[in-house]
Coordinates of C-alpha atoms and ligand atoms in Angstrom, one line a residue:
Chain A
X1 CA -15.2 6.2 26.5
X2 CA -12.4 8.7 26.5
X3 CA -12.8 12.2 24.9
X4 CA -10.3 11.2 22.3
X5 CA -12.1 8.0 21.4
X6 CA -15.4 9.9 21.1
X7 CA -13.9 12.5 18.9
X8 CA -12.4 9.9 16.6
X9 CA -15.7 8.1 16.4
X10 CA -17.4 11.3 15.2
X11 CA -14.6 11.9 12.7
X12 CA -15.1 8.4 11.2
X13 CA -18.9 8.8 11.1
X14 CA -18.3 12.0 9.1
X15 CA -16.1 10.2 6.7
X16 CA -18.2 7.1 6.3
X17 CA -21.7 8.4 6.6
X18 CA -21.5 12.2 6.3
X19 CA -22.7 12.6 9.8
X20 CA -22.2 16.3 10.5
X21 CA -21.8 16.0 14.2
X22 CA -18.0 16.5 13.9
X23 CA -18.6 20.1 12.8
X24 CA -19.1 21.1 16.5
X25 CA -15.6 19.9 17.3
X26 CA -13.9 22.0 14.7
X27 CA -12.5 25.4 15.4
X28 CA -13.8 28.1 13.1
X29 CA -11.0 30.7 12.6
X30 CA -12.7 32.6 9.8
X31 CA -9.9 31.8 7.4
X32 CA -11.7 29.1 5.5
X33 CA -15.4 27.9 5.7
X34 CA -15.7 25.2 8.2
X35 CA -17.6 23.1 5.7
X36 CA -14.6 23.3 3.3
X37 CA -12.3 22.0 6.0
X38 CA -14.6 19.0 6.6
X39 CA -15.1 18.3 2.9
X40 CA -11.4 18.1 2.3
X41 CA -11.3 15.0 4.4
X42 CA -14.5 13.4 3.2
X43 CA -13.5 14.0 -0.5
X44 CA -10.0 12.6 0.1
X45 CA -11.4 9.5 1.8
X46 CA -13.7 8.7 -1.1
X47 CA -11.2 9.5 -3.8
X48 CA -8.4 7.5 -2.3
X49 CA -10.5 4.3 -2.0
X50 CA -12.0 4.8 -5.4
X51 CA -8.5 5.1 -6.8
X52 CA -7.5 1.9 -5.1
X53 CA -10.4 0.1 -6.7
X54 CA -9.6 1.5 -10.1
X55 CA -6.0 0.4 -9.6
X56 CA -7.0 -3.2 -8.7
X57 CA -9.8 -3.4 -11.3
X58 CA -8.7 -1.6 -14.5
X59 CA -10.8 -3.8 -16.8
X60 CA -13.9 -3.4 -14.7
X61 CA -13.3 0.3 -14.9
X62 CA -12.9 0.3 -18.7
X63 CA -16.1 -1.8 -19.1
X64 CA -18.1 0.6 -16.9
X65 CA -16.6 3.9 -18.0
X66 CA -15.7 6.6 -15.5
X67 CA -19.1 7.7 -14.4
X68 CA -20.6 4.2 -13.8
X69 CA -17.3 3.0 -12.2
X70 CA -17.4 6.0 -9.9
X71 CA -21.0 5.1 -8.8
X72 CA -19.9 1.5 -8.2
X73 CA -17.0 2.7 -6.1
X74 CA -19.1 4.9 -4.0
X75 CA -21.6 2.2 -3.4
X76 CA -19.0 -0.4 -2.6
X77 CA -17.0 1.9 -0.3
X78 CA -20.2 2.5 1.7
X79 CA -21.1 -1.2 1.9
X80 CA -17.6 -2.5 2.6
X81 CA -15.3 0.1 4.2
X82 CA -11.7 -1.0 4.6
X83 CA -10.7 -3.1 7.6
X84 CA -7.2 -3.6 6.3
X85 CA -3.9 -1.9 7.2
X86 CA -2.7 -2.0 3.7
X87 CA -5.0 -0.6 1.0
X88 CA -3.8 -3.4 -1.3
X89 CA -6.5 -5.7 0.2
X90 CA -9.3 -3.2 0.0
X91 CA -11.8 -4.3 -2.6
X92 CA -11.5 -8.0 -2.0
X93 CA -15.2 -8.5 -2.1
X94 CA -16.0 -6.6 -5.3
X95 CA -16.6 -9.7 -7.4
X96 CA -19.3 -11.0 -4.9
X97 CA -20.7 -7.5 -4.7
X98 CA -21.1 -7.2 -8.5
X99 CA -22.7 -10.6 -8.6
X100 CA -25.4 -9.7 -6.1
X101 CA -26.2 -6.1 -6.5
X102 CA -28.4 -4.4 -9.1
X103 CA -27.7 -2.9 -11.5
X104 CA -24.3 -4.5 -11.8
X105 CA -25.6 -8.1 -11.5
X106 CA -27.6 -7.6 -14.7
X107 CA -24.2 -7.6 -16.5
X108 CA -22.8 -10.8 -15.2
X109 CA -19.5 -10.4 -17.0
X110 CA -18.6 -7.6 -14.5
X111 CA -18.4 -10.0 -11.6
X112 CA -16.4 -12.5 -13.6
X113 CA -14.0 -9.7 -14.7
X114 CA -13.5 -8.6 -11.1
X115 CA -12.8 -12.2 -10.0
X116 CA -10.2 -12.6 -12.7
X117 CA -8.5 -9.3 -11.9
X118 CA -8.4 -10.1 -8.2
X119 CA -6.9 -13.5 -9.0
X120 CA -4.2 -11.8 -11.1
X121 CA -3.5 -9.5 -8.2
X122 CA -3.3 -12.4 -5.7
X123 CA -0.9 -14.3 -8.0
X124 CA 1.2 -11.1 -8.4
X125 CA 2.3 -11.0 -4.8
X126 CA 1.7 -14.5 -3.5
X127 CA 4.5 -16.1 -1.6
X128 CA 7.6 -17.2 -3.5
X129 CA 8.4 -20.9 -3.8
X130 CA 10.8 -22.9 -6.0
X131 CA 9.1 -25.1 -8.6
X132 CA 9.7 -28.8 -8.6
X133 CA 11.9 -30.0 -11.4
X134 CA 10.6 -32.8 -13.6
X135 CA 13.7 -34.8 -12.8
X136 CA 12.7 -34.8 -9.1
X137 CA 9.4 -36.6 -9.9
X138 CA 11.1 -39.0 -12.4
X139 CA 13.3 -40.3 -9.6
X140 CA 10.2 -41.6 -7.7
X141 CA 9.9 -45.4 -7.5
X142 CA 6.9 -46.8 -9.5
X143 CA 5.1 -48.0 -6.4
X144 CA 5.1 -44.4 -5.0
X145 CA 2.9 -43.0 -7.7
X146 CA -0.5 -44.3 -6.6
X147 CA -0.2 -42.4 -3.2
X148 CA 1.5 -39.4 -4.7
X149 CA 0.2 -36.0 -3.5
X150 CA 1.3 -32.6 -4.8
X151 CA 2.0 -29.2 -3.3
X152 CA 1.1 -26.3 -5.6
X153 CA 2.7 -22.9 -5.8
X154 CA 1.0 -20.4 -3.5
X155 CA 0.1 -18.2 -6.5
X156 CA -2.1 -20.9 -8.2
X157 CA -5.7 -19.8 -8.6
X158 CA -8.6 -21.5 -10.3
X159 CA -11.7 -19.9 -11.8
X160 CA -14.6 -21.2 -13.9
X161 CA -15.7 -18.5 -16.3
X162 CA -19.0 -18.5 -18.2
X163 CA -18.2 -15.5 -20.4
X164 CA -15.4 -14.5 -22.8
X165 CA -14.0 -12.6 -19.8
X166 CA -10.3 -13.3 -20.4
X167 CA -10.5 -12.5 -24.1
X168 CA -12.1 -9.2 -23.2
X169 CA -9.5 -8.6 -20.5
X170 CA -6.7 -9.1 -23.0
X171 CA -8.2 -6.6 -25.4
X172 CA -8.5 -4.0 -22.7
X173 CA -5.0 -4.8 -21.4
X174 CA -3.6 -4.3 -24.9
X175 CA -5.5 -1.1 -25.3
X176 CA -7.6 -2.5 -28.1
X177 CA -11.3 -1.9 -28.5
X178 CA -13.0 -4.3 -26.1
X179 CA -14.7 -7.3 -27.9
X180 CA -18.4 -7.7 -27.2
X181 CA -19.3 -9.7 -24.1
X182 CA -20.5 -13.2 -25.0
X183 CA -21.8 -16.0 -22.9
X184 CA -20.3 -19.4 -23.7
X185 CA -22.4 -22.6 -23.9
X186 CA -20.7 -23.9 -20.7
X187 CA -18.2 -22.6 -18.1
X188 CA -14.5 -22.9 -19.0
X189 CA -11.9 -23.6 -16.3
X190 CA -9.0 -21.2 -16.0
X191 CA -5.8 -21.4 -14.0
X192 CA -3.8 -18.3 -13.0
X193 CA -0.3 -18.6 -11.4
X194 CA 3.1 -16.9 -11.2
X195 CA 6.4 -18.3 -12.3
X196 CA 9.3 -16.3 -10.7
X197 CA 8.1 -12.7 -11.3
X198 CA 5.7 -13.3 -14.2
X199 CA 2.0 -14.0 -14.0
X200 CA 0.5 -16.5 -16.4
X201 CA -3.0 -17.8 -17.1
X202 CA -4.5 -20.4 -19.4
X203 CA -7.7 -22.2 -20.0
X204 CA -8.2 -25.8 -19.0
X205 CA -9.9 -28.7 -20.6
X206 CA -12.7 -30.0 -18.4
X207 CA -10.8 -33.1 -17.3
X208 CA -7.7 -31.1 -16.5
X209 CA -9.7 -28.6 -14.4
X210 CA -11.2 -31.5 -12.4
X211 CA -7.9 -33.2 -11.9
X212 CA -6.1 -30.0 -10.9
X213 CA -8.9 -29.2 -8.4
X214 CA -8.7 -32.7 -6.9
X215 CA -4.9 -32.7 -6.6
X216 CA -5.0 -29.2 -5.1
X217 CA -7.5 -30.5 -2.6
X218 CA -4.9 -33.1 -1.6
X219 CA -6.2 -36.2 -3.4
X220 CA -3.7 -38.9 -4.2
X221 CA -2.7 -39.5 -7.9
X222 CA -4.5 -42.9 -8.0
X223 CA -7.8 -41.4 -7.1
X224 CA -7.4 -38.7 -9.8
X225 CA -6.5 -41.4 -12.4
X226 CA -9.6 -43.4 -11.4
X227 CA -11.8 -40.3 -11.8
X228 CA -10.5 -39.4 -15.3
X229 CA -12.5 -42.4 -16.8
X230 CA -15.4 -40.0 -16.6
X231 CA -14.0 -38.3 -19.7
X232 CA -11.6 -40.7 -21.3
X233 CA -11.3 -44.4 -22.0
X234 CA -9.6 -46.3 -19.2
X235 CA -6.8 -47.5 -21.6
X236 CA -5.7 -43.9 -22.2
X237 CA -5.9 -42.7 -18.6
X238 CA -2.3 -43.4 -17.6
X239 CA -1.1 -41.5 -20.6
X240 CA -3.4 -38.5 -20.0
X241 CA -2.6 -38.4 -16.3
X242 CA 1.1 -38.4 -17.0
X243 CA 0.6 -35.6 -19.6
X244 CA -1.3 -33.4 -17.2
X245 CA 1.3 -33.9 -14.5
X246 CA 4.1 -33.1 -17.0
X247 CA 2.3 -29.9 -18.0
X248 CA 1.9 -28.7 -14.4
X249 CA 5.6 -29.3 -13.8
X250 CA 6.6 -27.4 -16.9
X251 CA 4.2 -24.6 -16.0
X252 CA 6.1 -24.3 -12.6
X253 CA 2.9 -24.8 -10.7
X254 CA 4.1 -27.8 -8.6
X255 CA 6.5 -27.1 -5.7
X256 CA 6.5 -30.4 -3.8
X257 CA 5.5 -34.1 -4.1
X258 CA 5.1 -36.6 -1.3
X259 CA 3.7 -40.1 -1.0
Chain B
X1 CA 29.1 13.9 28.0
X2 CA 26.1 14.2 25.6
X3 CA 24.8 11.0 24.0
X4 CA 23.2 11.5 20.7
X5 CA 19.6 10.2 20.5
X6 CA 19.6 9.9 16.8
X7 CA 20.7 7.2 14.3
X8 CA 23.7 7.9 12.0
X9 CA 23.1 10.5 9.3
X10 CA 22.3 9.0 5.9
X11 CA 22.5 12.1 3.6
X12 CA 20.2 12.7 0.7
X13 CA 17.4 10.3 -0.2
X14 CA 14.4 9.6 -2.3
X15 CA 11.1 7.9 -1.8
X16 CA 11.2 4.4 -3.5
X17 CA 8.4 4.0 -6.1
X18 CA 7.7 1.0 -8.3
X19 CA 7.8 3.2 -11.4
X20 CA 11.6 3.6 -10.8
X21 CA 12.6 0.1 -9.7
X22 CA 14.1 -0.9 -13.0
X23 CA 15.9 2.4 -13.6
X24 CA 17.4 2.3 -10.1
X25 CA 18.8 -1.2 -10.8
X26 CA 19.9 -0.6 -14.4
X27 CA 21.7 2.7 -13.6
X28 CA 22.1 3.2 -9.8
X29 CA 21.6 6.9 -9.2
X30 CA 23.8 9.1 -7.0
X31 CA 21.5 8.9 -4.0
X32 CA 22.5 8.0 -0.5
X33 CA 19.4 6.1 0.6
X34 CA 15.7 5.2 -0.3
X35 CA 12.6 5.4 1.8
X36 CA 10.1 2.5 1.2
X37 CA 6.5 2.6 2.2
X38 CA 6.2 -0.3 4.8
X39 CA 2.7 -1.4 3.8
X40 CA 3.6 -1.9 0.1
X41 CA 5.9 -4.7 1.2
X42 CA 3.7 -6.4 3.8
X43 CA 2.8 -9.0 1.1
X44 CA 3.8 -12.6 0.9
X45 CA 6.2 -12.4 -2.1
X46 CA 6.6 -11.5 -5.7
X47 CA 7.8 -8.3 -7.4
X48 CA 7.5 -5.8 -4.5
X49 CA 9.8 -7.8 -2.1
X50 CA 12.1 -8.8 -4.9
X51 CA 12.8 -5.3 -5.9
X52 CA 13.0 -4.0 -2.4
X53 CA 15.7 -6.5 -1.6
X54 CA 17.6 -5.7 -4.8
X55 CA 17.5 -2.0 -3.9
X56 CA 18.5 -2.8 -0.3
X57 CA 21.5 -4.7 -1.7
X58 CA 22.9 -1.5 -3.1
X59 CA 21.5 1.3 -0.8
X60 CA 20.6 2.1 2.7
X61 CA 16.8 1.9 3.1
X62 CA 14.4 3.3 5.8
X63 CA 10.8 2.0 6.2
X64 CA 8.0 4.5 6.4
X65 CA 4.6 3.3 7.6
X66 CA 1.2 4.8 6.9
X67 CA -1.2 2.8 9.1
X68 CA 0.2 2.3 12.6
X69 CA -2.5 4.7 13.8
X70 CA -0.4 5.5 16.8
X71 CA -2.8 8.3 17.7
X72 CA -5.8 6.0 17.4
X73 CA -8.0 4.7 20.2
X74 CA -8.5 1.2 18.8
X75 CA -6.0 -1.2 20.4
X76 CA -2.6 -1.4 18.7
X77 CA -2.7 -3.9 15.9
X78 CA -0.2 -6.5 17.0
X79 CA -0.7 -8.7 14.0
X80 CA 0.4 -5.7 11.8
X81 CA 3.3 -4.9 14.1
X82 CA 4.5 -8.5 13.9
X83 CA 4.5 -8.2 10.1
X84 CA 6.4 -4.9 10.4
X85 CA 8.9 -6.6 12.7
X86 CA 9.4 -9.5 10.2
X87 CA 10.0 -7.0 7.4
X88 CA 12.5 -5.1 9.6
X89 CA 14.4 -8.3 10.2
X90 CA 14.4 -9.1 6.5
X91 CA 15.4 -5.6 5.2
X92 CA 17.4 -4.2 8.1
X93 CA 16.3 -0.6 7.6
X94 CA 18.4 2.2 9.1
X95 CA 15.2 3.3 10.9
X96 CA 11.5 3.2 10.7
X97 CA 8.8 5.9 10.9
X98 CA 5.1 6.5 10.9
X99 CA 2.8 9.5 11.4
X100 CA 1.5 11.5 14.4
X101 CA -2.1 11.0 13.6
X102 CA -4.9 8.4 13.7
X103 CA -5.9 6.5 10.5
X104 CA -9.2 4.9 11.6
X105 CA -11.5 3.8 14.5
X106 CA -14.0 1.1 15.2
X107 CA -12.0 -1.4 13.1
X108 CA -12.3 0.7 10.0
X109 CA -9.3 2.0 8.2
X110 CA -9.8 5.4 6.5
X111 CA -6.4 5.1 4.8
X112 CA -5.8 8.8 5.6
X113 CA -3.7 10.6 8.1
X114 CA -6.3 12.2 10.4
X115 CA -5.5 15.0 12.8
X116 CA -5.3 14.7 16.6
X117 CA -6.5 17.3 19.1
X118 CA -3.4 18.9 20.7
X119 CA -4.4 18.1 24.3
X120 CA -2.5 16.7 27.3
X121 CA -4.8 13.7 27.2
X122 CA -3.7 13.0 23.6
X123 CA 0.0 13.6 24.5
X124 CA -0.1 10.9 27.2
X125 CA -2.2 8.5 25.1
X126 CA 0.1 8.7 22.0
X127 CA 3.3 8.7 24.0
X128 CA 2.2 5.5 25.8
X129 CA 1.4 3.8 22.5
X130 CA 4.7 4.9 20.9
X131 CA 6.6 3.4 23.9
X132 CA 4.7 0.1 23.5
X133 CA 5.6 0.0 19.8
X134 CA 9.2 0.9 20.5
X135 CA 9.5 -1.8 23.2
X136 CA 8.0 -4.3 20.7
X137 CA 10.3 -3.3 17.9
X138 CA 13.3 -2.9 20.1
X139 CA 14.2 0.6 18.7
X140 CA 13.3 4.2 18.7
X141 CA 10.9 5.1 15.9
X142 CA 10.3 8.4 14.1
X143 CA 7.0 10.1 14.1
X144 CA 6.1 12.5 11.3
X145 CA 4.0 15.7 11.5
X146 CA 1.1 15.5 9.0
X147 CA -0.6 18.1 6.9
X148 CA -4.0 19.1 8.4
X149 CA -7.0 21.0 7.1
X150 CA -8.9 21.5 10.4
X151 CA -8.1 22.1 14.0
X152 CA -10.1 21.2 17.1
X153 CA -11.8 23.5 19.6
X154 CA -10.4 21.2 22.3
X155 CA -6.7 21.8 21.4
X156 CA -4.7 23.2 24.3
X157 CA -1.4 23.9 22.6
X158 CA 0.3 24.5 19.2
X159 CA 1.0 21.7 16.9
X160 CA 4.8 22.0 17.4
X161 CA 4.4 22.0 21.2
X162 CA 2.3 18.9 20.8
X163 CA 4.9 17.2 18.6
X164 CA 7.7 18.1 20.9
X165 CA 5.8 17.0 24.0
X166 CA 4.9 13.6 22.4
X167 CA 8.5 13.0 21.3
X168 CA 9.9 13.9 24.7
X169 CA 7.4 11.8 26.7
X170 CA 7.7 8.8 24.3
X171 CA 11.4 9.3 23.9
X172 CA 11.1 8.9 20.2
X173 CA 12.5 10.7 17.2
X174 CA 11.0 13.1 14.7
X175 CA 10.5 13.0 11.0
X176 CA 9.9 16.7 10.2
X177 CA 8.0 17.1 6.9
X178 CA 8.8 20.6 5.7
X179 CA 6.0 20.6 3.1
X180 CA 3.5 19.5 5.8
X181 CA 4.6 22.4 7.9
X182 CA 4.1 24.8 5.0
X183 CA 0.7 23.3 4.1
X184 CA -0.6 23.4 7.7
X185 CA 0.8 26.9 8.2
X186 CA -1.2 28.1 5.2
X187 CA -4.3 26.3 6.3
X188 CA -4.2 27.4 9.9
X189 CA -2.4 30.8 9.6
X190 CA 0.6 30.1 11.8
X191 CA 4.2 31.1 11.2
X192 CA 6.2 28.1 9.9
X193 CA 9.4 29.6 11.3
X194 CA 7.9 29.6 14.7
X195 CA 7.1 25.9 14.2
X196 CA 10.7 25.2 13.3
X197 CA 11.9 27.1 16.3
X198 CA 9.6 25.1 18.6
X199 CA 10.7 21.6 17.6
X200 CA 13.3 19.8 19.9
X201 CA 16.3 19.8 17.5
X202 CA 18.1 16.9 19.2
X203 CA 15.2 14.6 18.2
X204 CA 15.0 15.5 14.5
X205 CA 16.2 12.5 12.4
X206 CA 14.8 13.1 9.0
X207 CA 13.0 15.6 6.7
X208 CA 10.5 15.1 3.9
X209 CA 10.1 17.5 1.0
X210 CA 7.2 17.4 -1.4
X211 CA 4.9 19.4 -3.6
X212 CA 1.2 20.3 -3.0
X213 CA -1.8 21.9 -4.7
X214 CA -2.5 25.5 -3.9
X215 CA -6.1 26.5 -3.9
X216 CA -5.5 30.1 -2.8
X217 CA -7.4 30.0 0.4
X218 CA -6.1 26.6 1.3
X219 CA -3.4 24.1 0.3
X220 CA -3.7 20.3 -0.1
X221 CA -0.8 18.0 0.4
X222 CA -0.9 16.0 -2.8
X223 CA 2.7 15.0 -3.5
X224 CA 2.0 15.3 -7.3
X225 CA 4.1 18.4 -8.1
X226 CA 7.8 19.3 -7.9
X227 CA 8.8 20.9 -4.6
X228 CA 7.7 24.5 -4.9
X229 CA 9.8 27.6 -4.0
X230 CA 8.2 28.4 -0.7
X231 CA 9.0 24.8 0.5
X232 CA 12.6 25.1 -0.7
X233 CA 12.9 28.3 1.3
X234 CA 11.5 26.7 4.4
X235 CA 13.9 23.8 3.9
X236 CA 16.8 26.4 3.9
X237 CA 15.5 27.7 7.2
X238 CA 15.2 24.2 8.5
X239 CA 18.8 23.5 7.6
X240 CA 19.8 26.6 9.4
X241 CA 17.9 25.5 12.4
X242 CA 18.7 21.8 12.6
X243 CA 22.0 21.5 10.6
X244 CA 22.6 18.4 8.5
X245 CA 19.5 16.1 8.7
X246 CA 18.8 13.2 6.3
X247 CA 16.3 14.6 3.8
X248 CA 14.4 13.1 0.9
X249 CA 11.7 13.9 -1.7
X250 CA 8.3 12.3 -1.6
X251 CA 6.5 12.0 -4.9
X252 CA 3.3 9.9 -5.0
X253 CA 1.4 10.9 -8.1
X254 CA 2.2 12.1 -11.6
X255 CA 5.5 10.4 -11.0
X256 CA 8.2 11.7 -13.5
X257 CA 11.2 9.6 -14.7
X258 CA 14.0 9.2 -12.2
X259 CA 16.3 11.6 -14.0
X260 CA 13.7 14.4 -13.6
X261 CA 13.4 13.8 -9.9
X262 CA 17.2 13.7 -9.7
X263 CA 17.3 17.4 -10.5
X264 CA 15.3 18.1 -7.3
X265 CA 17.6 15.7 -5.4
X266 CA 20.6 17.7 -6.6
X267 CA 19.0 21.0 -5.5
X268 CA 18.3 19.4 -2.1
X269 CA 21.9 18.3 -1.9
X270 CA 23.2 21.7 -2.7
X271 CA 21.1 23.3 0.1
X272 CA 22.1 20.6 2.6
X273 CA 25.8 20.8 1.7
X274 CA 25.8 24.6 1.7
X275 CA 24.6 24.6 5.3
X276 CA 27.1 22.0 6.3
X277 CA 29.9 24.1 4.8
X278 CA 28.6 27.2 6.6
X279 CA 28.5 25.2 9.9
X280 CA 32.2 24.4 9.6
X281 CA 33.4 28.0 9.0
Ligands
FE2_1 FE1 5.8 13.2 4.6

């Protein structure tokens, strides 16, 4: 290994682990304590990454408060240092981290909130794509419908949330007093997406969540219709399926259709 | 015959920040160009790219990277460079820049501008990598001097000698950050005027001005304050030394409304134009 590579390795070990070996490389000119010089870099490293997390997860920050969020940030930074060129992607594993690690996993709404905030962030700068107009689909011949598959906007994200996470997020986002976390009787499906420059989200009924997941996985329309009998009488399936499709088109979630 | 190494002069600029997107488009300010942080726009789509393109439709834009790690010892990140190249093709910036530093090692990004030792080994290493980047992007890039808080026992030369040697050996251009010179001069006890005198003038394409935090026995480059008087004075000296160089203000925290920053922009313009007038006497 070159001298330069060895030095840079020592610098990183100082930043990441506080390994003091780097001190021997640093010139002591008597102007400023050597330890102060080293600390400037280590403090800046932790602060910058903690700020990036706070920026990506403002509601998790509010729920935890400054001191506990800071403890979380320090722990996460140590567990998952950044491997990305852009700091925008740092923090991508926070939801999983909160779900697994004590003490945060004892408050399950934290992991859900992190997943929701990261989904918002992904929708915010996902690729652009023009939504399909309803007229484009209306022009399809009737025999094409059974094999119809849809392409969805790159911003579309799906989450199933057990807690009143979104309600809580909205209160925090509006600057209101957060409502108390409450666990629902069953998980509720949510969809998050962007239309032009605006991010949207809404809850899904259980059959819509299933249908959307299947269509996003590439299933043909006929298969999804057949599956809907799980929730509704066969006689009403065509009407329900058409209504769901119309809704997705109006939302701007669909960008292509092919047989 | 002398052939200029540099790109055409752009004039007086400002760092593009998301807080100002809407004001810039609603009431386009009297600014010659904007500098956008490259990494903020290496995203698939949405608002960031939308606004950058809107700004680009009205102004010249340059791209300023923070994670090339051109002084690093991990291999160059070609995936990152391909993304930069695609952004360059989309935005057509007047030029692109990054920093004379390393930003990580062992696959970890520290997201900070970490200092290099000023050695012959480092000059050759960094210059070779700058040349590879320039070959790939098909253009000369600018490298910026960073603020530093420590220096290495192994250094064999001054920071300005190092900067000059890298620029000459790589045949690249220089983004000379006036605030960073001031900050490093205070932290290491060198004379900032000696720094200015030691930089190869024909390679200086751009300046940065910014504010910092003064802790008495050391100074930290925070970009969260207006440009302070000592940095304005050093800028005047730089204008004396280098003549008209495209210059802009970097503000990254406690970002005030655009009209407040415009007061600093105007002060910068007066200093730059005063020097230009003097040069023509
Ligand atoms: Fe700078």
